[in-house]
CSV table of C-alpha atoms in Angstrom, one decimal:
chain,number,residue,atom,x,y,z
A,1079,MET,CA,-28.5,-5.8,0.0
A,1080,LYS,CA,-25.2,-6.1,-1.5
A,1081,LEU,CA,-22.5,-3.4,-0.9
A,1082,ILE,CA,-18.8,-2.6,-1.8
A,1083,HIS,CA,-16.4,-1.1,0.3
A,1084,CYS,CA,-13.5,0.2,-1.1
A,1085,SER,CA,-10.7,3.5,-0.2
A,1086,ASP,CA,-7.4,4.0,-1.1
A,1087,ILE,CA,-7.1,4.5,-4.7
A,1088,HIS,CA,-5.2,7.6,-5.7
A,1089,LEU,CA,-5.9,8.0,-9.2
A,1090,GLY,CA,-3.7,10.7,-10.5
A,1091,ALA,CA,-1.2,8.9,-8.2
A,1092,SER,CA,2.6,9.7,-10.3
A,1093,MET,CA,3.9,6.1,-9.8
A,1094,ARG,CA,7.3,8.1,-10.4
A,1095,THR,CA,9.1,6.3,-7.8
A,1096,HIS,CA,10.2,3.0,-9.0
A,1097,LEU,CA,9.3,3.2,-12.4
A,1098,SER,CA,10.4,4.7,-15.9
A,1099,VAL,CA,8.0,7.5,-17.8
A,1100,ASP,CA,6.3,5.2,-19.8
A,1101,LYS,CA,5.5,2.5,-17.2
A,1102,ALA,CA,4.6,5.1,-14.6
A,1103,ARG,CA,1.9,6.3,-17.0
A,1104,LYS,CA,0.6,2.7,-18.0
A,1105,ARG,CA,0.5,1.7,-14.5
A,1106,GLN,CA,-1.8,5.2,-13.8
A,1107,GLU,CA,-4.1,3.9,-15.9
A,1108,GLU,CA,-4.7,1.0,-15.2
A,1109,LEU,CA,-5.6,2.3,-11.5
A,1110,LEU,CA,-7.9,3.7,-13.5
A,1111,ALA,CA,-8.7,0.6,-15.4
A,1112,THR,CA,-8.8,-1.4,-12.2
A,1113,PHE,CA,-11.6,1.3,-10.7
A,1114,SER,CA,-13.8,0.6,-14.1
A,1115,ARG,CA,-13.2,-3.3,-13.4
A,1116,MET,CA,-14.3,-2.9,-10.1
A,1117,VAL,CA,-17.5,-1.1,-11.0
A,1118,SER,CA,-18.2,-3.2,-13.7
A,1119,TYR,CA,-18.2,-6.6,-11.4
A,1120,ALA,CA,-20.7,-4.5,-8.9
A,1121,VAL,CA,-23.5,-4.1,-12.2
A,1122,THR,CA,-22.7,-7.3,-12.9
A,1123,GLU,CA,-23.3,-8.7,-9.1
A,1124,GLY,CA,-26.4,-6.8,-8.8
A,1125,VAL,CA,-24.2,-4.6,-6.0
A,1126,ALA,CA,-26.8,-1.7,-4.8
A,1127,GLY,CA,-23.9,0.3,-3.6
A,1128,ILE,CA,-20.5,1.6,-4.1
A,1129,ILE,CA,-18.4,3.0,-0.3
A,1130,ILE,CA,-15.4,4.4,-1.5
A,1131,ALA,CA,-14.1,5.7,2.3
A,1132,GLY,CA,-11.2,8.2,1.1
A,1133,ASP,CA,-8.4,9.3,-1.1
A,1134,LEU,CA,-10.5,8.3,-4.2
A,1135,LEU,CA,-7.7,10.9,-6.1
A,1136,ASP,CA,-4.6,12.4,-5.2
A,1137,THR,CA,-5.3,15.2,-5.1
A,1138,VAL,CA,-1.8,17.1,-7.2
A,1139,GLU,CA,-1.2,14.8,-10.0
A,1140,CYS,CA,-5.3,14.0,-11.0
A,1141,ASP,CA,-5.5,15.7,-14.5
A,1142,ILE,CA,-8.8,16.1,-15.8
A,1143,LYS,CA,-8.7,13.6,-18.5
A,1144,THR,CA,-9.2,11.0,-15.3
A,1145,ARG,CA,-11.7,12.9,-13.7
A,1146,ASN,CA,-14.3,12.5,-16.6
A,1147,PHE,CA,-13.6,9.2,-16.8
A,1148,LEU,CA,-13.9,8.4,-13.5
A,1149,LEU,CA,-16.9,10.5,-13.9
A,1150,ASP,CA,-18.5,9.4,-16.8
A,1151,THR,CA,-17.6,5.6,-15.6
A,1152,ILE,CA,-19.4,6.1,-12.2
A,1153,ARG,CA,-22.8,8.1,-14.6
A,1154,GLU,CA,-23.0,4.7,-16.8
A,1155,SER,CA,-23.1,3.0,-14.4
A,1156,LYS,CA,-26.7,3.7,-12.6
A,1157,ILE,CA,-25.1,2.4,-9.3
A,1158,ASP,CA,-25.0,4.8,-6.0
A,1159,VAL,CA,-21.2,5.3,-5.2
A,1160,TYR,CA,-21.1,7.0,-2.4
A,1161,TYR,CA,-17.5,9.1,-1.5
A,1162,LEU,CA,-15.9,10.4,1.6
A,1163,CYS,CA,-12.9,13.0,1.2
A,1164,GLY,CA,-9.6,11.3,3.1
A,1165,ASN,CA,-6.9,13.0,3.2
A,1166,HIS,CA,-5.4,13.3,-0.2
A,1167,ASP,CA,-8.8,14.6,-1.6
A,1168,GLU,CA,-9.5,18.0,0.2
A,1169,ASN,CA,-9.8,20.7,-2.4
A,1170,ASN,CA,-9.6,17.8,-5.2
A,1171,MET,CA,-11.2,19.1,-8.4
A,1172,LEU,CA,-13.8,16.2,-8.3
A,1173,LEU,CA,-15.8,17.7,-6.2
A,1174,SER,CA,-16.2,21.4,-9.4
A,1175,GLY,CA,-18.4,21.6,-11.0
A,1176,GLU,CA,-21.6,18.9,-12.6
A,1177,LEU,CA,-21.5,15.5,-10.6
A,1178,PRO,CA,-23.3,12.6,-12.1
A,1179,GLU,CA,-26.8,12.1,-9.7
A,1180,ASN,CA,-25.7,9.0,-8.3
A,1181,LEU,CA,-22.6,9.8,-6.7
A,1182,HIS,CA,-23.2,11.1,-3.4
A,1183,ILE,CA,-21.0,12.8,-1.2
A,1184,PHE,CA,-19.8,13.0,2.6
A,1185,GLY,CA,-19.6,16.5,4.3
A,1186,THR,CA,-18.1,17.7,7.2
A,1187,LYS,CA,-21.0,17.0,9.3
A,1188,TRP,CA,-22.6,13.0,9.8
A,1189,THR,CA,-24.2,12.7,6.5
A,1190,LYS,CA,-26.7,9.5,6.0
A,1191,PHE,CA,-28.3,7.1,3.1
A,1192,ASN,CA,-31.5,5.8,3.7
A,1193,LEU,CA,-30.8,2.6,1.7
A,1194,GLY,CA,-33.7,0.7,3.8
A,1195,GLU,CA,-32.7,-1.7,6.3
A,1196,VAL,CA,-29.8,0.0,5.8
A,1197,VAL,CA,-28.4,3.6,6.7
A,1198,ILE,CA,-24.8,4.7,5.1
A,1199,THR,CA,-23.3,7.2,7.5
A,1200,GLY,CA,-20.5,9.2,7.2
A,1201,ALA,CA,-18.4,12.5,7.8
A,1202,THR,CA,-14.9,13.9,7.5
A,1203,LEU,CA,-12.6,14.4,9.9
A,1204,GLY,CA,-10.8,17.7,10.9
A,1205,THR,CA,-10.1,19.9,13.9
A,1206,ASP,CA,-12.6,19.5,16.1
A,1207,ASN,CA,-13.6,15.8,16.3
A,1208,GLU,CA,-14.9,15.1,19.6
A,1209,VAL,CA,-17.6,17.2,19.0
A,1210,LEU,CA,-18.3,15.2,16.0
A,1211,TYR,CA,-18.1,12.3,17.4
A,1212,ARG,CA,-20.8,13.0,19.8
A,1213,SER,CA,-23.2,14.3,17.6
A,1214,LEU,CA,-23.3,10.0,16.3
A,1215,ASN,CA,-27.1,9.2,16.8
A,1216,LEU,CA,-28.3,6.4,15.4
A,1217,SER,CA,-31.2,3.9,15.5
A,1218,PRO,CA,-30.6,0.3,17.0
A,1219,ASN,CA,-33.4,-0.5,14.7
A,1220,ASP,CA,-31.1,-0.2,11.8
A,1221,PHE,CA,-28.3,-1.6,10.5
A,1222,ASN,CA,-25.8,1.1,10.6
A,1223,ILE,CA,-22.9,1.6,8.1
A,1224,VAL,CA,-20.5,3.9,9.3
A,1225,VAL,CA,-17.5,5.7,6.8
A,1226,LEU,CA,-14.1,7.3,8.3
A,1227,HIS,CA,-11.0,7.9,7.0
A,1228,GLY,CA,-7.9,8.0,8.6
A,1229,LEU,CA,-5.2,6.0,11.3
A,1230,ASP,CA,-7.4,3.5,14.5
A,1231,LYS,CA,-6.4,4.4,17.5
A,1232,TYR,CA,-7.6,4.5,21.3
A,1233,GLY,CA,-7.1,7.0,23.3
A,1234,SER,CA,-7.7,10.5,24.5
A,1235,ASN,CA,-6.4,12.4,22.3
A,1236,VAL,CA,-9.5,12.7,19.8
A,1237,ASN,CA,-8.0,15.8,17.9
A,1238,GLU,CA,-5.2,14.0,16.5
A,1239,PRO,CA,-5.1,14.8,12.5
A,1240,ASP,CA,-5.7,12.2,10.3
A,1241,THR,CA,-7.3,9.9,12.9
A,1242,VAL,CA,-9.6,7.8,14.1
A,1243,ASN,CA,-10.3,7.2,17.4
A,1244,LEU,CA,-12.6,3.9,18.0
A,1245,ASP,CA,-12.9,4.9,21.8
A,1246,MET,CA,-15.2,7.5,20.8
A,1247,ILE,CA,-17.5,5.5,18.5
A,1248,LYS,CA,-17.8,2.3,20.7
A,1249,ASN,CA,-21.5,1.4,21.5
A,1250,LYS,CA,-22.8,4.1,18.9
A,1251,ASN,CA,-25.2,1.2,17.4
A,1252,ILE,CA,-22.8,0.7,14.1
A,1253,ASP,CA,-22.6,-2.5,12.5
A,1254,TYR,CA,-19.7,-1.8,10.1
A,1255,LEU,CA,-17.5,0.2,10.3
A,1256,ALA,CA,-15.9,0.9,6.5
A,1257,LEU,CA,-12.5,2.9,6.7
A,1258,GLY,CA,-9.5,4.0,4.7
A,1259,HIS,CA,-6.3,5.6,5.0
A,1260,ILE,CA,-4.6,1.6,5.6
A,1261,HIS,CA,-3.5,0.0,2.4
A,1262,SER,CA,-4.1,-3.3,3.4
A,1263,TYR,CA,-6.7,-5.4,4.4
A,1264,ARG,CA,-7.9,-5.4,8.5
A,1265,GLU,CA,-10.2,-5.6,10.3
A,1266,GLY,CA,-10.9,-6.2,13.9
A,1267,LYS,CA,-13.8,-5.9,16.5
A,1268,LEU,CA,-15.1,-2.7,18.0
A,1269,ASP,CA,-17.6,-3.7,20.4
A,1270,TYR,CA,-20.7,-6.2,21.2
A,1271,ARG,CA,-22.1,-5.5,18.0
A,1272,ALA,CA,-19.3,-3.5,15.3
A,1273,THR,CA,-16.7,-4.8,13.2
A,1274,TYR,CA,-14.4,-2.2,11.6
A,1275,CYS,CA,-12.6,-3.1,8.9
A,1276,TYR,CA,-10.0,-1.6,6.3
A,1277,SER,CA,-10.2,-2.1,2.8
A,1278,GLY,CA,-6.7,-1.8,1.7
A,1279,CYS,CA,-6.2,-0.1,-1.3
A,1280,LEU,CA,-7.2,-1.7,-4.9
A,1281,GLU,CA,-3.7,-1.6,-6.8
A,1282,GLY,CA,0.1,-1.7,-4.5
A,1283,ARG,CA,1.7,1.2,-5.8
A,1284,GLY,CA,5.2,1.2,-4.0
A,1285,PHE,CA,6.5,-2.2,-2.1
A,1286,ASP,CA,4.8,-0.8,1.1
A,1287,GLU,CA,2.0,-1.7,-0.9
A,1288,CYS,CA,2.9,-5.9,-1.3
A,1289,GLY,CA,-0.1,-9.0,-0.7
A,1290,GLU,CA,-3.4,-8.4,-2.1
A,1291,LYS,CA,-5.1,-5.4,-3.0
A,1292,GLY,CA,-8.4,-5.4,-3.2
A,1293,PHE,CA,-12.1,-4.9,-1.9
A,1294,VAL,CA,-14.6,-5.5,0.5
A,1295,LEU,CA,-17.9,-7.3,-0.8
A,1296,LEU,CA,-20.5,-7.3,1.7
A,1297,ASP,CA,-23.6,-9.0,1.6
A,1298,ILE,CA,-26.5,-7.8,3.7
A,1299,ASN,CA,-29.9,-9.3,4.8
A,1300,ASN,CA,-32.6,-9.4,7.4
A,1301,GLY,CA,-30.5,-7.4,9.5
A,1302,LYS,CA,-27.3,-10.4,8.7
A,1303,MET,CA,-23.9,-9.4,7.0
A,1304,THR,CA,-21.8,-11.9,5.3
A,1305,ARG,CA,-18.1,-9.9,3.7
A,1306,LYS,CA,-15.7,-11.1,2.3
A,1307,PHE,CA,-12.0,-9.6,1.1
A,1308,VAL,CA,-11.8,-9.8,-3.0
A,1309,PRO,CA,-8.7,-9.8,-4.6
A,1310,PHE,CA,-8.6,-7.6,-7.5
A,1311,ALA,CA,-5.3,-6.0,-8.8
A,1312,ARG,CA,-4.2,-5.9,-12.3
A,1313,ARG,CA,-0.3,-6.8,-10.4
A,1314,MET,CA,0.8,-7.6,-7.4
A,1315,LEU,CA,3.7,-6.3,-5.4
A,1316,TYR,CA,6.7,-9.1,-3.8
A,1317,GLU,CA,9.3,-7.8,-1.6
A,1318,ILE,CA,11.3,-11.1,-1.6
A,1319,PRO,CA,14.5,-11.7,0.7
A,1320,VAL,CA,17.3,-13.9,-0.4
A,1321,ASN,CA,20.0,-15.4,1.5
A,1322,ILE,CA,23.8,-15.2,0.2
A,1323,THR,CA,25.3,-16.9,3.3
A,1324,GLY,CA,27.9,-19.1,1.5
A,1325,LEU,CA,27.5,-18.0,-1.9
A,1326,SER,CA,30.8,-16.5,-3.7
A,1327,THR,CA,29.9,-15.3,-6.9
A,1328,THR,CA,27.1,-13.2,-9.6
A,1329,ARG,CA,25.8,-16.8,-11.5
A,1330,GLU,CA,25.4,-18.5,-8.2
A,1331,ILE,CA,23.5,-15.4,-6.5
A,1332,ILE,CA,21.3,-15.2,-9.8
A,1333,ASN,CA,20.8,-18.6,-9.8
A,1334,LYS,CA,19.0,-18.5,-6.0
A,1335,ILE,CA,16.9,-16.1,-7.3
A,1336,SER,CA,15.8,-18.0,-9.7
A,1337,THR,CA,15.0,-20.9,-7.6
A,1338,THR,CA,13.0,-18.4,-5.2
A,1339,LEU,CA,10.8,-17.0,-7.6
A,1340,ASP,CA,7.7,-18.6,-8.8
A,1341,ILE,CA,5.5,-15.5,-9.3
A,1342,SER,CA,3.4,-14.3,-12.7
A,1343,PRO,CA,5.9,-11.6,-15.1
A,1344,GLU,CA,2.8,-8.9,-14.9
A,1345,SER,CA,4.6,-8.9,-11.1
A,1346,LEU,CA,6.6,-5.9,-9.3
A,1347,VAL,CA,9.8,-7.7,-7.2
A,1348,ARG,CA,12.1,-6.2,-5.4
A,1349,ILE,CA,14.9,-9.0,-4.2
A,1350,VAL,CA,16.4,-8.0,-0.8
A,1351,LEU,CA,19.5,-10.0,-0.9
A,1352,THR,CA,20.4,-11.0,3.1
A,1353,GLY,CA,23.2,-13.2,4.9
A,1354,GLU,CA,26.6,-12.8,4.9
A,1355,TYR,CA,29.3,-12.6,2.0
A,1356,THR,CA,32.9,-12.5,2.5
A,1357,VAL,CA,35.2,-9.4,0.8
A,1358,ASN,CA,36.0,-12.8,-1.9
A,1359,THR,CA,32.7,-13.2,-3.0
A,1360,GLU,CA,31.8,-11.1,-6.1
A,1361,LYS,CA,28.5,-9.5,-6.5
A,1362,SER,CA,27.5,-7.6,-9.5
A,1363,LEU,CA,23.7,-6.3,-8.4
A,1364,SER,CA,23.7,-4.4,-11.6
A,1365,LEU,CA,23.7,-7.7,-13.4
A,1366,ILE,CA,21.6,-9.3,-11.5
A,1367,GLU,CA,19.0,-6.7,-12.5
A,1368,SER,CA,19.8,-7.2,-16.2
A,1369,SER,CA,19.3,-10.7,-15.7
A,1370,PHE,CA,15.9,-10.3,-14.8
A,1371,ASP,CA,14.4,-7.2,-15.4
A,1372,THR,CA,13.1,-8.0,-18.8
A,1373,ARG,CA,10.7,-11.1,-17.3
A,1374,TYR,CA,8.7,-9.3,-14.9
A,1375,PHE,CA,7.4,-6.3,-15.3
A,1376,TYR,CA,9.3,-4.1,-12.7
A,1377,PHE,CA,12.9,-6.1,-11.4
A,1378,GLN,CA,15.2,-4.4,-8.3
A,1379,VAL,CA,18.3,-5.7,-6.5
A,1380,ARG,CA,18.4,-4.3,-2.5
A,1381,ASP,CA,21.2,-5.5,-1.2
A,1382,SER,CA,20.8,-5.6,2.4
A,1383,SER,CA,23.4,-8.7,3.5
A,1384,ARG,CA,26.3,-7.4,5.5
A,1385,LEU,CA,29.9,-8.1,4.9
A,1386,HIS,CA,31.6,-11.4,7.3
A,1387,ILE,CA,35.1,-10.0,8.0
A,1388,ASP,CA,37.5,-11.1,10.5
A,1389,PHE,CA,39.7,-8.4,11.7
A,1390,SER,CA,42.0,-11.0,13.6
A,1391,ASP,CA,42.5,-11.9,10.1
A,1392,TYR,CA,44.8,-8.9,10.0
A,1393,LYS,CA,45.8,-7.9,13.3
A,1394,ASN,CA,49.8,-8.7,12.0
A,1395,ASP,CA,49.2,-8.5,8.5
A,1396,ILE,CA,51.9,-5.8,7.3
A,1397,SER,CA,50.6,-5.9,3.6
A,1398,ILE,CA,48.7,-2.6,2.6
A,1399,ALA,CA,45.5,-4.6,2.2
A,1400,GLY,CA,45.7,-5.1,6.0
A,1401,GLU,CA,46.9,-1.5,7.0
A,1402,PHE,CA,43.8,-0.4,5.4
A,1403,VAL,CA,41.6,-3.1,7.1
A,1404,ARG,CA,43.4,-1.8,11.1
A,1405,MET,CA,43.3,2.4,9.7
A,1406,VAL,CA,39.5,1.5,9.1
A,1407,GLU,CA,38.9,-0.9,11.9
A,1408,GLU,CA,40.3,1.6,14.3
A,1409,SER,CA,37.6,5.1,12.4
A,1410,ASP,CA,34.9,6.5,14.0
A,1411,LEU,CA,32.6,4.9,11.4
A,1412,SER,CA,29.4,3.4,12.5
A,1413,THR,CA,29.5,-0.8,11.9
A,1414,ALA,CA,27.7,-0.7,8.7
A,1415,GLU,CA,29.9,2.4,7.4
A,1416,LYS,CA,33.3,0.1,8.3
A,1417,GLU,CA,32.4,-2.7,6.0
A,1418,ARG,CA,31.0,-1.4,3.4
A,1419,VAL,CA,34.6,1.2,2.9
A,1420,ILE,CA,36.4,-1.6,4.4
A,1421,ASN,CA,34.3,-4.8,1.2
A,1422,LEU,CA,34.9,-1.4,-1.5
A,1423,GLY,CA,38.4,-1.2,-0.2
A,1424,LEU,CA,39.7,-4.6,-0.1
A,1425,ASN,CA,37.4,-5.5,-4.1
A,1426,ALA,CA,39.6,-1.7,-5.6
A,1427,LEU,CA,43.2,-3.4,-4.0
A,1428,ALA,CA,42.0,-6.4,-5.7
A,1429,GLY,CA,40.9,-5.6,-9.2
A,1430,ARG,CA,37.7,-6.6,-8.3
A,1431,GLU,CA,34.9,-4.8,-9.6
A,1432,VAL,CA,33.8,-2.1,-7.3
A,1433,ASP,CA,29.7,-1.2,-6.8
A,1434,VAL,CA,29.7,1.9,-5.1
């Protein structure tokens, strides 16, 4: 029996943190299309069921058009979908109105679905989780999949919001703990019998969600399970550090970035400038972005490089620049603020372009 474990799809999310209105709308549509492609994959591969471990929708933003397309996709696939509400799914519009017969929703108490040799059990966590954990009763003779949504933690605080207390669900005859909430693939050993796993999200939405995104394909036969992560995202997000130490001009920085990039033009890219530069370094972030923004779906430059300045060079300098540097050095500003102010000031005094 094949099953898919996915989570944190966030259909209807605004996508406006980095993107223009048009590109944000395109990414919204791509998230929905990726979910639809996953369902088609399930049909082609003979998957018996899809487990969604929370945050299918982004509650506030999701509209009726998204809801209708989603429900029609599930209905037409005829594949059973097992849906656990996450922290973004609370009171969402998906739960209202007529739902497809093949969409099964876990409640706030343990809900079980029997698929023959496999039993899928799940519940939405709340404020009285200790009672919920203690009430979990699974047969040792079944292959048991348990579905929860929250951050995995160990310890005594069992009612902490949006967390799954791993200590409380050890040794419960679980074979596979399907988790949602973390947006990257991660797995670990729960006890002598159980593996826990976060499938991660289907599509990265921001630069805190770089790397491959997709779902987990489970294959269970005669009580034995194999699993694999299936990369499935329409686009990848990359955050790439580029050390500019020793570079003097914007052209040199652009050339180094060019030699660093070997990724699809479909990608969303953030370049992070690192290393050190001097007051004589000519560095235009806007020109760097303009040189690449038509090559990729989205391109951004962040500057984390540090100004290298030897204050002793200005100790006895009687020029305006020397007086300025000494005044800033004696101020109460932080080191980072001093570097920024000195860099701006010296560039302005030299008549160079200033990026504020």
